[in-house]
């Protein structure tokens, strides 16, 4: 990876074209390895890429199972989730225990003092820990999924790895600092600067917002803009002169999260602590997130499992109108969605984790789908659990315990779960990211044809390329194995679902082609259409994962094989219904009407609807602009005893 992103926009206004260009330059442009997700969006069900279901390496199994046993025991005896929730703080004893467990080095290679877990077992460990405290899982995830260990693993020099990875494996905590008060998913406006010094180092100035672990971190990954080069990544000690943690932020959920506003005032960083080349920072960050996003679905699946367990038990014990509430059809339907949804989410997580462990796959689309799908479906599952538990779902665990009932934390789960639709790329941004990757093949052959900036000779060449590609590609979308009733028979009763996936994949690809022909360059602004395309692809991916998982269980002689097949069948029926509704909405929707209405909302035409209440506070700006410079408040950085 040698491309450098050159963008000179230190905050302030950046036009749409420049913002898109910055993001485009930072993405990985080549597909060197196969991707099941990419093929699916192109209308090709490459089942050979995921079936038979990938299996973990035996050495990973031995190491992983032994470590998970330690994690279970530690989580059950040393993590007091209710205390963390009450105190809004992960206590020092828990942090010391995590260090003793080696939890801060779960993904660090044993050569540098880490545990060396595979992605699959790392996800399983996070799932267990999140069942006691999602805040502790978030601490560990932010530390090693996007914090210093992962960028150094992928892009660091051997000297950097030897210097920092043993410290991190031993328990020093890291954080990732990209977001700024006025910069979220639009990195073109990034204002934090890294000015070169005479000795070849840098001076960093700026303010970073929402840095998970920022209050107690020892080492930071900082993204800053180098003049004439672009966004660049650095490893920075958190106690370096000029760094001030100005605030510990508070949130709706994940109480105990040590999330900061961090200011940099002429912070010196030697050239040896730059990660990669100048201008590669955004590309490094996005590549890190490709795998880092897989840490989020694990706690989502854990939350779904917890919801299923407590809801099943409650619905069987709670009697209304002469029978258990779970026996009433309205609740029974919700229970079925809980069970099938949990099965499908776990199937997606397991498949993506094992694909990530197999270096033969490009999993950028799969990881993004896993994050999007688990956060969205997981939220619906947790919400359904609260609905079934009723008032007891809305009541806090401590209040339930005070009344003598089981301290079930459904309301906390709902609060904790909500952030996953925002963390590390909101669902809206994830859909646009996946959509861009899904249409990459089309843009590579026809991009210049629909680009208004390209002159006629360029369009002529693009037209020739596009004609040759579509002459081969389009005929393949008319018929396929999904139309043959004898296809995929090795999957037994589930074969019909894979036949649907194959047919729907071709239909999805045709829909994308029709949209490009209709809107051409304007397609990139049809965000609701693209979102539906992505959501259909996600459902098809999840159906495939569920069928492949059930097939694996049958081949392995699992005692749960029959139950697994039942759940896969139910999940696929539910996913098919969702996909069909999305297909229908591709061309029959209120998108244009909604766009016009939104413009009128912004113009104040409908402001009369806001009358009749006390107006919202106008005390302060909607977005606070923190100018670089000396800190005006004492640092609130937390020092944790070692």
Coordinates of C-alpha atoms in Angstrom, one line a residue:
X1 CA 0.0 0.0 0.0
X2 CA 2.0 3.0 -1.2
X3 CA -0.6 5.6 -2.4
X4 CA -0.6 8.9 -0.5
X5 CA -3.6 11.0 0.1
X6 CA -2.9 14.7 -0.4
X7 CA -5.6 17.0 0.9
X8 CA -5.1 20.4 2.3
X9 CA -8.3 21.3 4.1
X10 CA -7.5 22.1 7.8
X11 CA -11.0 22.2 9.0
X12 CA -13.7 24.7 8.0
X13 CA -15.8 24.4 4.9
X14 CA -15.0 21.6 2.4
X15 CA -17.3 21.1 -0.7
X16 CA -19.0 17.8 -1.4
X17 CA -16.7 16.9 -4.3
X18 CA -13.6 17.4 -2.2
X19 CA -15.0 15.4 0.7
X20 CA -15.9 12.5 -1.5
X21 CA -12.5 12.7 -3.3
X22 CA -10.7 12.5 0.1
X23 CA -12.6 9.4 1.1
X24 CA -12.2 7.8 -2.3
X25 CA -8.4 8.3 -2.3
X26 CA -8.2 6.6 1.1
X27 CA -10.0 3.4 0.2
X28 CA -8.3 0.2 -1.0
X29 CA -8.8 0.2 -4.7
X30 CA -7.6 -3.3 -5.6
X31 CA -9.2 -6.7 -5.0
X32 CA -6.2 -9.0 -4.7
X33 CA -8.2 -11.7 -2.9
X34 CA -11.7 -13.2 -3.4
X35 CA -14.7 -11.8 -1.5
X36 CA -17.9 -13.6 -1.1
X37 CA -19.8 -10.4 -0.4
X38 CA -18.5 -8.6 -3.5
X39 CA -19.5 -11.6 -5.7
X40 CA -22.9 -11.6 -4.1
X41 CA -23.6 -8.0 -5.1
X42 CA -22.4 -8.8 -8.6
X43 CA -25.1 -11.5 -9.0
X44 CA -22.8 -14.5 -8.3
X45 CA -23.4 -16.8 -5.4
X46 CA -19.9 -18.1 -4.9
X47 CA -20.8 -20.7 -2.4
X48 CA -17.4 -22.3 -2.8
X49 CA -15.9 -19.4 -0.9
X50 CA -17.9 -20.2 2.3
X51 CA -18.9 -23.8 2.0
X52 CA -17.9 -26.1 3.5
X53 CA -17.9 -23.7 6.5
X54 CA -14.4 -22.6 7.4
X55 CA -13.0 -24.2 10.5
X56 CA -10.5 -22.8 13.0
X57 CA -6.9 -24.0 12.9
X58 CA -6.4 -26.8 15.5
X59 CA -3.6 -24.8 17.2
X60 CA -6.0 -21.8 17.5
X61 CA -8.6 -24.1 19.0
X62 CA -6.3 -25.4 21.7
X63 CA -5.0 -22.0 22.6
X64 CA -8.5 -20.4 22.3
X65 CA -10.5 -22.9 24.3
X66 CA -7.9 -22.8 27.2
X67 CA -8.0 -19.1 27.3
X68 CA -11.8 -18.9 27.1
X69 CA -12.0 -21.1 30.2
X70 CA -9.9 -18.5 32.0
X71 CA -12.0 -15.7 30.7
X72 CA -15.3 -17.3 31.8
X73 CA -13.9 -17.8 35.3
X74 CA -12.6 -14.3 35.6
X75 CA -15.8 -12.7 34.2
X76 CA -17.9 -14.7 36.7
X77 CA -15.8 -13.9 39.7
X78 CA -14.0 -10.6 39.1
X79 CA -16.3 -8.4 37.0
X80 CA -19.1 -6.8 38.9
X81 CA -21.3 -5.3 36.2
X82 CA -23.8 -3.8 38.5
X83 CA -21.1 -2.0 40.4
X84 CA -19.7 -0.6 37.2
X85 CA -23.1 0.5 36.2
X86 CA -23.8 2.2 39.5
X87 CA -20.4 3.9 39.8
X88 CA -20.0 4.7 36.1
X89 CA -16.4 3.5 36.4
X90 CA -14.4 0.3 35.8
X91 CA -12.7 -0.1 39.2
X92 CA -9.0 -0.5 39.6
X93 CA -9.2 -4.1 40.8
X94 CA -11.0 -5.1 37.6
X95 CA -8.3 -3.4 35.5
X96 CA -5.6 -5.1 37.5
X97 CA -7.3 -8.5 37.0
X98 CA -7.6 -7.8 33.2
X99 CA -3.9 -7.3 33.1
X100 CA -3.2 -10.5 35.0
X101 CA -5.5 -12.3 32.6
X102 CA -3.5 -10.9 29.7
X103 CA -6.7 -9.5 28.3
X104 CA -5.0 -6.4 26.9
X105 CA -2.8 -8.7 24.7
X106 CA -5.5 -11.1 23.5
X107 CA -4.8 -10.2 19.8
X108 CA -1.1 -9.5 20.2
X109 CA 1.3 -12.2 18.9
X110 CA 3.0 -14.3 21.6
X111 CA 6.4 -13.2 20.1
X112 CA 5.6 -9.8 21.6
X113 CA 4.2 -11.1 24.9
X114 CA 0.5 -11.4 23.9
X115 CA -2.0 -14.3 24.0
X116 CA -2.2 -14.5 20.2
X117 CA -5.9 -15.4 19.9
X118 CA -7.5 -15.8 16.5
X119 CA -10.2 -13.4 15.5
X120 CA -12.8 -16.1 16.1
X121 CA -11.7 -16.7 19.7
X122 CA -11.1 -13.0 20.3
X123 CA -14.8 -12.4 19.4
X124 CA -15.8 -15.3 21.7
X125 CA -13.9 -13.7 24.6
X126 CA -15.5 -10.3 24.0
X127 CA -18.9 -12.0 24.0
X128 CA -18.3 -13.6 27.4
X129 CA -17.0 -10.4 28.9
X130 CA -19.8 -8.2 27.5
X131 CA -22.3 -10.5 29.2
X132 CA -21.1 -9.2 32.5
X133 CA -20.2 -5.6 31.4
X134 CA -20.4 -4.2 27.9
X135 CA -18.2 -1.3 29.2
X136 CA -15.4 -3.7 29.9
X137 CA -15.8 -5.3 26.5
X138 CA -15.7 -1.8 24.9
X139 CA -12.5 -1.0 26.8
X140 CA -10.8 -4.1 25.5
X141 CA -12.2 -3.7 22.0
X142 CA -11.2 -0.1 21.6
X143 CA -7.7 -0.9 22.9
X144 CA -6.8 -3.7 20.5
X145 CA -9.3 -3.6 17.6
X146 CA -8.6 0.0 16.6
X147 CA -6.1 1.1 19.2
X148 CA -2.3 0.9 18.9
X149 CA -1.9 -2.9 18.5
X150 CA -3.9 -3.3 15.3
X151 CA -2.3 -0.4 13.2
X152 CA 1.2 -1.5 14.4
X153 CA 0.4 -5.2 13.5
X154 CA -0.6 -4.1 9.9
X155 CA 1.7 -1.2 9.2
X156 CA 4.2 -0.8 12.0
X157 CA 7.9 -1.3 11.7
X158 CA 9.6 -4.1 13.5
X159 CA 11.2 -1.5 15.8
X160 CA 7.8 0.0 16.7
X161 CA 6.4 -3.5 17.4
X162 CA 9.3 -4.4 19.7
X163 CA 9.0 -1.1 21.5
X164 CA 5.3 -0.9 22.0
X165 CA 3.6 -4.3 21.7
X166 CA 5.1 -5.9 24.8
X167 CA 4.0 -2.9 26.8
X168 CA 0.5 -3.1 25.5
X169 CA 0.3 -6.9 26.0
X170 CA 1.4 -6.3 29.6
X171 CA -1.5 -4.0 30.3
X172 CA -0.8 -0.5 29.0
X173 CA -4.0 0.8 27.5
X174 CA -4.4 2.4 24.1
X175 CA -6.9 4.7 22.3
X176 CA -7.6 5.7 18.8
X177 CA -8.0 9.5 18.1
X178 CA -9.6 10.4 14.8
X179 CA -12.9 12.2 15.5
X180 CA -12.9 16.0 16.2
X181 CA -15.6 18.3 17.5
X182 CA -16.5 19.3 13.9
X183 CA -15.3 16.1 12.1
X184 CA -17.1 12.8 12.2
X185 CA -17.3 10.6 9.1
X186 CA -16.0 13.4 6.9
X187 CA -12.2 13.3 7.3
X188 CA -11.6 16.0 4.6
X189 CA -12.3 18.5 7.3
X190 CA -9.8 17.1 9.8
X191 CA -8.1 20.1 11.5
X192 CA -5.5 18.6 13.9
X193 CA -2.1 19.5 12.4
X194 CA 1.3 17.8 12.6
X195 CA 3.9 20.4 11.6
X196 CA 7.4 19.2 10.7
X197 CA 10.3 20.2 13.0
X198 CA 13.9 20.8 12.0
X199 CA 15.0 17.5 13.4
X200 CA 12.5 15.5 11.3
X201 CA 9.9 15.2 14.0
X202 CA 6.4 16.8 14.3
X203 CA 4.5 19.1 16.6
X204 CA 0.8 18.2 16.9
X205 CA -1.9 20.8 17.6
X206 CA -5.6 20.2 17.8
X207 CA -8.5 18.7 19.8
X208 CA -9.9 15.2 19.5
X209 CA -13.4 14.2 20.6
X210 CA -15.0 10.9 21.8
X211 CA -11.7 9.1 22.3
X212 CA -12.8 5.8 23.9
X213 CA -10.2 4.9 26.6
X214 CA -8.8 8.4 26.3
X215 CA -9.1 9.2 30.0
X216 CA -6.9 6.3 31.1
X217 CA -4.9 5.5 28.0
X218 CA -1.1 5.2 28.1
X219 CA -0.6 5.2 24.3
X220 CA -2.6 6.9 21.6
X221 CA -3.0 6.5 17.8
X222 CA -3.4 10.1 16.6
X223 CA -4.5 11.1 13.1
X224 CA -3.2 14.6 12.2
X225 CA -2.7 16.5 9.0
X226 CA 0.9 17.1 7.8
X227 CA 1.2 20.1 5.5
X228 CA 1.6 19.3 1.8
X229 CA 1.2 15.5 2.6
X230 CA -2.1 14.9 4.2
X231 CA -3.5 12.9 7.1
X232 CA -0.9 10.9 8.9
X233 CA -0.9 8.4 11.8
X234 CA 1.3 8.6 14.9
X235 CA 1.9 6.7 18.1
X236 CA 1.9 9.2 20.9
X237 CA 2.4 8.6 24.7
X238 CA -0.6 9.9 26.5
X239 CA 1.6 11.6 29.1
X240 CA 3.6 13.6 26.6
X241 CA 4.1 17.3 27.4
X242 CA 1.3 19.3 25.9
X243 CA -1.5 16.7 26.1
X244 CA -4.5 17.5 28.3
X245 CA -7.6 15.4 28.8
X246 CA -10.1 18.2 29.2
X247 CA -13.2 16.2 29.9
X248 CA -14.6 12.7 30.5
X249 CA -17.7 12.4 28.5
X250 CA -21.0 10.9 29.8
X251 CA -23.4 8.9 27.7
X252 CA -26.8 7.3 27.6
X253 CA -25.3 3.8 28.0
X254 CA -22.0 2.0 28.5
X255 CA -21.5 3.6 31.9
X256 CA -17.9 3.1 32.8
X257 CA -16.6 4.1 29.4
X258 CA -13.5 6.3 29.8
X259 CA -14.2 8.5 26.8
X260 CA -12.4 11.9 26.5
X261 CA -12.0 15.3 24.9
X262 CA -8.2 15.5 24.4
X263 CA -6.2 18.6 23.5
X264 CA -2.8 18.7 21.9
X265 CA -0.7 21.8 22.3
X266 CA 2.6 21.6 20.4
X267 CA 3.0 17.9 21.3
X268 CA 6.4 16.7 20.0
X269 CA 6.4 13.3 18.2
X270 CA 9.7 11.9 16.7
X271 CA 9.6 10.6 13.2
X272 CA 10.2 7.1 14.5
X273 CA 6.7 7.1 16.0
X274 CA 5.0 7.9 12.7
X275 CA 3.0 4.9 11.4
X276 CA 3.5 4.3 7.7
X277 CA 4.3 7.2 5.3
X278 CA 3.1 10.7 5.5
X279 CA -0.4 11.0 3.9
X280 CA -1.2 7.3 4.6
X281 CA -3.0 7.9 7.9
X282 CA -6.6 7.8 6.6
X283 CA -5.9 4.7 4.5
X284 CA -4.3 3.1 7.6
X285 CA -7.3 4.0 9.7
X286 CA -9.8 2.5 7.2
X287 CA -7.8 -0.6 6.7
X288 CA -7.5 -1.1 10.5
X289 CA -11.3 -0.7 10.7
X290 CA -11.9 -3.5 8.1
X291 CA -11.0 -6.1 10.8
X292 CA -11.6 -3.9 13.8
X293 CA -15.3 -3.6 13.0
X294 CA -15.6 -7.4 13.7
X295 CA -15.2 -6.6 17.4
X296 CA -18.6 -4.9 17.5
X297 CA -20.8 -7.8 16.4
X298 CA -19.6 -10.0 19.2
X299 CA -21.1 -8.0 22.1
X300 CA -24.2 -7.6 19.9
X301 CA -24.6 -11.3 19.6
X302 CA -23.9 -11.6 23.4
X303 CA -26.7 -9.1 24.1
X304 CA -29.0 -11.1 21.8
X305 CA -28.2 -14.4 23.7
X306 CA -28.8 -12.7 27.0
X307 CA -32.1 -11.3 25.8
X308 CA -33.2 -14.7 24.5
X309 CA -32.3 -16.4 27.8
X310 CA -34.1 -14.1 30.1
X311 CA -37.1 -13.7 27.8
X312 CA -37.5 -17.4 27.3
X313 CA -37.4 -18.0 31.1
X314 CA -39.8 -15.1 31.8
X315 CA -42.2 -15.9 29.1
X316 CA -42.5 -19.5 30.4
X317 CA -43.0 -18.5 34.0
X318 CA -45.2 -15.4 33.7
X319 CA -48.9 -16.4 33.4
X320 CA -51.5 -14.1 32.0
X321 CA -55.1 -15.0 30.9
X322 CA -54.7 -18.5 32.1
X323 CA -51.5 -19.5 30.3
X324 CA -47.8 -18.4 30.0
X325 CA -47.3 -15.2 28.1
X326 CA -45.1 -17.0 25.7
X327 CA -48.0 -19.2 24.6
X328 CA -50.0 -16.2 23.4
X329 CA -49.5 -15.9 19.6
X330 CA -48.5 -12.2 19.7
X331 CA -45.6 -12.9 22.1
X332 CA -44.8 -16.3 20.5
X333 CA -44.1 -14.5 17.2
X334 CA -41.6 -12.2 19.0
X335 CA -40.0 -15.2 20.7
X336 CA -39.5 -16.8 17.3
X337 CA -37.9 -13.7 16.0
X338 CA -35.6 -13.5 19.0
X339 CA -34.4 -17.1 18.6
X340 CA -34.1 -17.0 14.8
X341 CA -32.4 -13.6 14.8
X342 CA -29.9 -14.6 17.4
X343 CA -29.1 -17.7 15.3
X344 CA -28.6 -15.7 12.2
X345 CA -26.5 -13.0 13.9
X346 CA -24.2 -15.7 15.4
X347 CA -23.9 -17.4 12.0
X348 CA -22.8 -14.1 10.4
X349 CA -20.3 -13.4 13.2
X350 CA -18.8 -16.9 13.1
X351 CA -18.4 -17.0 9.3
X352 CA -16.9 -13.5 9.1
X353 CA -14.4 -14.1 12.0
X354 CA -13.2 -17.4 10.4
X355 CA -12.9 -15.7 7.0
X356 CA -10.8 -13.0 8.7
X357 CA -8.6 -15.7 10.2
X358 CA -8.1 -17.2 6.7
X359 CA -5.7 -14.8 5.0
X360 CA -7.0 -15.9 1.6
X361 CA -10.0 -13.6 1.8
X362 CA -10.7 -9.9 1.4
X363 CA -13.3 -9.3 4.1
X364 CA -13.9 -5.5 3.9
X365 CA -17.5 -6.0 2.7
X366 CA -18.1 -9.0 5.0
X367 CA -16.8 -7.2 8.1
X368 CA -18.9 -4.1 7.3
X369 CA -22.0 -6.2 6.8
X370 CA -21.4 -8.0 10.1
X371 CA -21.2 -4.7 11.9
X372 CA -24.2 -3.3 10.2
X373 CA -26.4 -6.4 10.4
X374 CA -25.6 -7.3 14.1
X375 CA -26.1 -3.7 15.3
X376 CA -29.4 -3.3 13.5
X377 CA -30.9 -6.7 14.2
X378 CA -29.4 -6.8 17.7
X379 CA -31.2 -3.6 18.5
X380 CA -34.5 -5.0 17.4
X381 CA -33.9 -8.1 19.5
X382 CA -33.1 -6.2 22.7
X383 CA -36.1 -4.0 22.1
X384 CA -38.4 -7.0 21.7
X385 CA -37.0 -8.5 24.9
X386 CA -38.0 -5.3 26.8
X387 CA -41.5 -5.4 25.2
X388 CA -42.0 -9.0 26.3
X389 CA -40.8 -8.3 29.9
X390 CA -43.0 -5.2 30.0
X391 CA -42.6 -3.0 33.1
X392 CA -40.0 -5.4 34.4
X393 CA -38.0 -4.7 31.3
X394 CA -38.1 -1.0 31.9
X395 CA -37.2 -1.3 35.6
X396 CA -33.5 -1.2 36.6
X397 CA -31.8 -4.3 37.8
X398 CA -31.1 -2.7 41.2
X399 CA -34.7 -1.8 41.6
X400 CA -35.9 -5.3 40.7
X401 CA -33.4 -6.7 43.3
X402 CA -34.7 -4.3 45.9
X403 CA -38.2 -5.7 45.4
X404 CA -37.0 -9.2 45.7
X405 CA -37.0 -10.1 42.0
X406 CA -34.2 -11.3 39.8
X407 CA -31.9 -8.4 38.8
X408 CA -32.3 -8.6 35.0
X409 CA -30.7 -5.7 33.2
X410 CA -33.0 -5.4 30.2
X411 CA -33.2 -1.6 30.4
X412 CA -29.4 -1.3 30.7
X413 CA -29.0 -3.6 27.7
X414 CA -31.2 -1.4 25.6
X415 CA -29.1 1.7 26.5
X416 CA -25.8 -0.1 26.0
X417 CA -26.9 -1.6 22.7
X418 CA -28.0 1.6 21.1
X419 CA -24.5 3.0 20.5
X420 CA -23.6 0.0 18.2
X421 CA -25.6 1.6 15.4
X422 CA -23.3 4.6 15.7
X423 CA -19.9 3.3 16.8
X424 CA -17.1 3.0 14.2
X425 CA -19.3 4.2 11.3
X426 CA -23.0 4.8 11.8
X427 CA -25.5 2.5 10.0
X428 CA -26.0 5.2 7.4
X429 CA -22.3 5.5 6.7
X430 CA -21.9 1.7 6.7
X431 CA -24.5 1.4 4.0
X432 CA -22.7 4.0 1.9
X433 CA -19.4 2.3 2.5
X434 CA -20.7 -1.1 1.5
X435 CA -22.6 0.4 -1.5
X436 CA -19.4 2.0 -2.8
X437 CA -17.5 -1.3 -2.6
X438 CA -20.5 -3.2 -4.1
X439 CA -20.5 -1.0 -7.2
X440 CA -16.8 -0.9 -7.6
X441 CA -16.7 -3.2 -10.6
X442 CA -19.3 -1.0 -12.3
X443 CA -17.3 2.1 -11.6
X444 CA -14.1 0.6 -12.8
X445 CA -15.5 -0.2 -16.2
X446 CA -18.1 2.6 -16.6
X447 CA -17.0 5.3 -14.2
X448 CA -15.7 7.7 -16.8
X449 CA -18.9 7.1 -18.9
X450 CA -21.1 8.6 -16.2
X451 CA -18.6 11.2 -14.9
X452 CA -19.6 14.6 -16.2
X453 CA -16.0 15.9 -15.9
X454 CA -14.7 13.4 -18.4
X455 CA -14.3 14.7 -22.0
X456 CA -15.8 12.9 -25.0
X457 CA -12.7 10.9 -26.0
X458 CA -12.5 9.5 -22.5
X459 CA -16.2 8.6 -22.6
X460 CA -15.7 6.8 -25.9
X461 CA -13.0 4.7 -24.4
X462 CA -15.1 4.0 -21.3
X463 CA -18.0 3.1 -23.5
X464 CA -16.0 0.5 -25.3
X465 CA -14.8 -1.0 -22.0
X466 CA -18.3 -1.0 -20.5
X467 CA -19.8 -2.6 -23.6
X468 CA -17.3 -5.4 -23.5
X469 CA -17.9 -6.0 -19.8
X470 CA -21.7 -5.9 -19.8
X471 CA -21.9 -8.0 -23.0
X472 CA -20.4 -10.8 -20.8
X473 CA -21.9 -10.0 -17.5
X474 CA -25.6 -9.2 -18.2
X475 CA -26.5 -12.5 -19.9
X476 CA -25.2 -14.3 -16.8
X477 CA -27.9 -12.5 -14.7
X478 CA -30.8 -14.0 -16.6
X479 CA -30.6 -17.7 -15.5
X480 CA -28.8 -19.5 -12.8
X481 CA -28.8 -22.5 -10.5
X482 CA -31.5 -20.9 -8.4
X483 CA -34.0 -21.7 -11.0
X484 CA -33.1 -25.4 -11.0
X485 CA -35.2 -27.3 -8.3
X486 CA -32.4 -29.9 -8.0
X487 CA -29.8 -27.3 -7.0
X488 CA -28.1 -27.3 -3.6
X489 CA -29.7 -30.6 -2.6
X490 CA -26.8 -31.3 -0.2
X491 CA -28.5 -28.8 2.1
X492 CA -31.7 -30.8 2.3
X493 CA -34.8 -28.7 3.2
X494 CA -32.6 -25.6 3.3
X495 CA -31.8 -25.9 -0.4
X496 CA -34.8 -23.8 -1.3
X497 CA -33.4 -20.9 0.7
X498 CA -30.1 -21.0 -1.2
X499 CA -31.9 -21.2 -4.5
X500 CA -33.7 -18.0 -3.4
X501 CA -30.4 -16.4 -2.5
X502 CA -29.0 -17.2 -5.9
X503 CA -32.0 -15.8 -7.7
X504 CA -32.2 -12.7 -5.5
X505 CA -28.4 -12.1 -6.0
X506 CA -28.9 -11.9 -9.7
X507 CA -32.0 -9.7 -9.2
X508 CA -30.0 -7.4 -6.9
X509 CA -27.3 -7.0 -9.5
X510 CA -29.8 -6.2 -12.2
X511 CA -31.4 -3.6 -10.0
X512 CA -28.0 -2.0 -9.4
X513 CA -27.4 -1.9 -13.2
X514 CA -30.8 -0.4 -13.9
X515 CA -30.2 2.3 -11.2
X516 CA -26.8 3.2 -12.8
X517 CA -28.4 3.4 -16.2
X518 CA -31.2 5.6 -14.8
X519 CA -29.3 8.0 -12.6
X520 CA -25.7 7.6 -13.8
X521 CA -23.5 9.9 -11.8
X522 CA -26.5 10.9 -9.6
X523 CA -26.7 7.4 -8.2
X524 CA -24.2 8.3 -5.4
X525 CA -26.8 10.7 -4.0
X526 CA -29.6 8.2 -4.0
X527 CA -28.6 7.2 -0.5
X528 CA -31.9 5.6 0.5
X529 CA -31.9 3.4 -2.7
X530 CA -28.3 2.4 -2.1
X531 CA -29.2 1.6 1.5
X532 CA -31.9 -0.8 0.4
X533 CA -29.5 -2.4 -2.0
X534 CA -27.0 -3.0 0.8
X535 CA -29.7 -4.2 3.2
X536 CA -30.9 -6.8 0.7
X537 CA -27.3 -8.0 0.2
X538 CA -26.9 -8.2 4.0
X539 CA -30.0 -10.4 4.3
X540 CA -28.8 -12.7 1.5
X541 CA -25.4 -12.9 3.1
X542 CA -27.0 -13.8 6.5
X543 CA -29.2 -16.4 4.9
X544 CA -26.1 -18.0 3.3
X545 CA -24.3 -18.0 6.6
X546 CA -27.2 -19.6 8.4
X547 CA -27.5 -22.4 5.9
X548 CA -23.8 -23.1 5.8
X549 CA -23.7 -23.2 9.6
X550 CA -26.6 -25.6 9.8
X551 CA -24.9 -27.8 7.2
X552 CA -21.7 -27.8 9.2
X553 CA -23.6 -28.9 12.3
X554 CA -25.2 -31.8 10.5
X555 CA -21.8 -32.9 9.0
X556 CA -20.1 -32.7 12.4
X557 CA -22.8 -34.8 14.0
X558 CA -23.7 -32.0 16.5
X559 CA -26.3 -32.9 19.1
X560 CA -28.0 -29.6 18.1
X561 CA -28.0 -30.4 14.3
X562 CA -31.8 -30.8 14.1
X563 CA -32.5 -27.7 16.1
X564 CA -29.9 -25.8 14.1
X565 CA -31.6 -26.7 10.9
X566 CA -35.0 -25.6 12.3
X567 CA -33.6 -22.2 13.3
X568 CA -31.9 -21.7 10.0
X569 CA -35.1 -22.5 8.2
X570 CA -37.1 -20.0 10.3
X571 CA -34.4 -17.3 10.1
X572 CA -34.3 -17.7 6.3
X573 CA -38.0 -17.3 6.0
X574 CA -37.9 -14.1 8.1
X575 CA -34.9 -12.8 6.1
X576 CA -36.7 -13.5 2.8
X577 CA -39.7 -11.5 3.9
X578 CA -37.4 -8.6 4.8
X579 CA -35.6 -8.8 1.5
X580 CA -38.8 -8.9 -0.6
X581 CA -40.1 -5.8 1.2
X582 CA -36.8 -4.1 0.4
X583 CA -36.9 -5.2 -3.3
X584 CA -40.5 -3.8 -3.5
X585 CA -39.3 -0.5 -2.0
X586 CA -36.5 0.0 -4.5
X587 CA -38.8 1.4 -7.1
X588 CA -42.0 2.1 -5.1
X589 CA -41.1 4.6 -2.3
X590 CA -41.5 8.1 -1.1
X591 CA -37.8 9.1 -1.5
X592 CA -38.4 12.1 -3.7
X593 CA -41.3 13.4 -1.6
X594 CA -39.3 12.9 1.5
X595 CA -36.4 14.8 0.1
X596 CA -38.6 17.8 -0.7
X597 CA -40.2 17.6 2.7
X598 CA -36.9 17.5 4.4
X599 CA -35.8 20.7 2.6
X600 CA -38.9 22.4 3.8
X601 CA -38.3 21.2 7.3
X602 CA -34.8 22.8 7.2
X603 CA -36.2 26.0 5.7
X604 CA -38.7 26.3 8.7
X605 CA -41.9 25.8 6.7
X606 CA -43.2 23.3 9.2
X607 CA -41.9 25.0 12.4
X608 CA -45.5 25.6 13.5
X609 CA -45.5 21.9 14.5
X610 CA -43.0 22.7 17.2
X611 CA -45.4 25.1 19.0
X612 CA -47.1 24.1 22.2
X613 CA -44.1 23.0 24.2
X614 CA -41.3 24.8 26.1
X615 CA -38.7 25.5 23.4
X616 CA -35.4 23.5 23.6
X617 CA -32.5 25.3 25.3
X618 CA -30.6 27.8 23.2
X619 CA -27.8 27.9 25.7
X620 CA -24.6 27.3 23.6
X621 CA -23.9 26.2 20.1
X622 CA -25.0 22.9 18.5
X623 CA -21.4 22.0 17.8
X624 CA -18.6 23.4 20.0
X625 CA -15.5 24.5 18.0
X626 CA -12.4 23.9 20.1
X627 CA -9.6 25.9 18.8
X628 CA -6.0 24.5 19.1
X629 CA -4.0 26.0 21.8
X630 CA -3.1 25.7 25.5
X631 CA -5.6 23.9 27.7
X632 CA -7.7 26.0 29.9
X633 CA -8.7 23.3 32.4
X634 CA -6.7 20.8 34.5
X635 CA -6.2 17.4 32.9
X636 CA -8.8 14.8 34.1
X637 CA -6.7 11.9 32.9
X638 CA -7.1 8.9 35.2
X639 CA -4.0 7.3 36.5
X640 CA -4.5 3.6 37.1
X641 CA -2.3 1.8 39.6
X642 CA -0.2 -0.9 38.0

